[in-house]
């Protein structure tokens, strides 16, 4: 089943905002067996919206639109769709209640612009927006479906996940698509591809393989398109078994979960507590962990020890060692981990200290040098890494590597 | 002068890669006075490329394509264009020299796939690629221009900057486009629109306005399209002046900069130091600040005080107050800010404590309640906020709001 996406907004065309919605939607649709065969970004004008929608409807049966649904004058998607589908805007009591409920406590008074959000085209099936005030409109035109959603990524994602994807799946049943992700660390994409080239060449034709790299990690995604689910699962399992002799030491998981999610699962399961002492990661480890709901059950907190004085005063790092070995050293990073574990009274602690760049590198410790220490009840594991030249990537690689090293140590303890 | 962009590649449609090229090109073209009025992403198939190109050429005079120019079999843009323009591929000696020059030292031998890169459609003007091996093809079809460029962002950017943009500018002289962004905080999009409705209605017709919301912030973008640059700048300046009496207290900047960038500028300029005590933001404040190169010159670090015991032990928050008022309270957040400022010996400190959700809310303190305190040499500023229901947005709004409150206090001190 083919789908087209239309993203609406001047900001996309003048380059002020990167269209990240389309990639998210493309992946989500693909996972369900739908194929996105065109993405179109157009301006907030009636002509642009109307002509792109007409063209898309001529090509495919499902067209998903995002954007142009805000309360202000520059947002015209709703009016344009009403005109395009020859219908009029009508006031919807339920939407108005939802808008009021959402805005309660957020704004002093519900104004006319907010009230106008409750007008929707008469011929659409409104979908309730639980995380914003923009209307969400599902149109059925003969066999075709057109859905208009907000461009705000969190609103689009909530709507897609809870309503649009399940409705599409029900309306347009697809064959079985089985995905299996293998999580690989500490191997570059091209090295990995070389190591598994023969294995990849021998995959059955109904299994496709995708490499999804992120800093320090590669997710290998196997996708089987089959008539019978059991057959697909067997084939995938056999393929995965074949990977372990080749790259087993680099595989850290088999579900599409981020390292921090795996850490959270393990810590909760084993009823352990965690603290962090962050120098070069500067708070990212804490942020990744606390992004997960319920993280307070195992994560106590930590110290962002950016300045050396903080390493001394809050973590008890020896001033002499800082002077002798430098902040980016095994001695210091181990003391940071031990210090934060002891002071926060946790089972495990992570510490990072490195040179993220672009400045601060030396011949002996170039930009990208990062020391990571994991401290647990049975001792400390510390390792030096050389990442790369780009600050942002170094920070992210340091964080994901640290989380994977924590997983390794906790599992072996 | 209208332009369309076509980005080619299956990876864009299945969501494996986010199309960042289009935003970059849109901005670069816009800065020169060209208007991108449509962006289309299509698969690596002959039909998809041909039909999207034909449609684009029917609408506009300039079409820029990226992608599908690699040496492997899945890249078919070059062959498709040769067929579409009724021409044949011919070997180009200069391109072959460039390919060999580029690959020298990078590969052991130049193989047949590399040699094939030197074949280009006979009717195009080849543009030399100084940073890769993909051919770059400039087609002139009557009054129209079609350019095919590599999808690798660094190759596309180099080509655009050094060749395509200057050639387009010479061929199609344009007027001036002037953008000005106004950064607004703590006003919802619809409240803001209501406050400035009369002002917006009175804008000259050659100035357009866009609202660009992100968690806790709205960027207002004014765009003037004029024949003379000075005239446009004067009109924009007058419009901006008119905003201050209406929403001046909510404006925190006039350049398109993130709050942490403004904080970094101000702290460096005033030679001040900063620390953070993060409960509900869990490390995000530290991460945002340390994402900026050179942040170590003003940022000392902080404490991620997720558990109450950390608030007591590392920040000196009174255990009785934690019990009496709860962790999400003015008393506690102020003690967190004072505590981290004193212990890290900084000029300023930020503290956050809130209920990010989805659990932990009560009637009195619903999910989304966040206390923020800023402590400086002249005292403490603390405020309660009610954000919303979504954990991720609450964390981000708490961080951006805290940074803006820091800016406000430092400027007034």
PDB file of C-alpha atoms in Angstrom, chain A residues 21 64 118 188 228 276 289 348 370 383 388-389 411:
ATOM      1  CA  UNK A  21       8.549  14.593  10.708  1.00  0.00           C
ATOM      2  CA  UNK A  64      -0.840  12.263   5.259  1.00  0.00           C
ATOM      3  CA  UNK A 118     -12.831  23.937  17.467  1.00  0.00           C
ATOM      4  CA  UNK A 188      32.250   1.585  12.246  1.00  0.00           C
ATOM      5  CA  UNK A 228       3.239 -16.518   7.222  1.00  0.00           C
ATOM      6  CA  UNK A 276      27.036   9.645  37.494  1.00  0.00           C
ATOM      7  CA  UNK A 289      18.623   8.474  31.937  1.00  0.00           C
ATOM      8  CA  UNK A 348      27.065   1.592  40.582  1.00  0.00           C
ATOM      9  CA  UNK A 370      37.853  10.106  26.611  1.00  0.00           C
ATOM     10  CA  UNK A 383      39.041   2.413  29.658  1.00  0.00           C
ATOM     11  CA  UNK A 388      36.948  11.769  16.794  1.00  0.00           C
ATOM     12  CA  UNK A 389      37.205  15.440  15.972  1.00  0.00           C
ATOM     13  CA  UNK A 411      25.939  -8.326  33.797  1.00  0.00           C
TER      14      UNK A 411
END
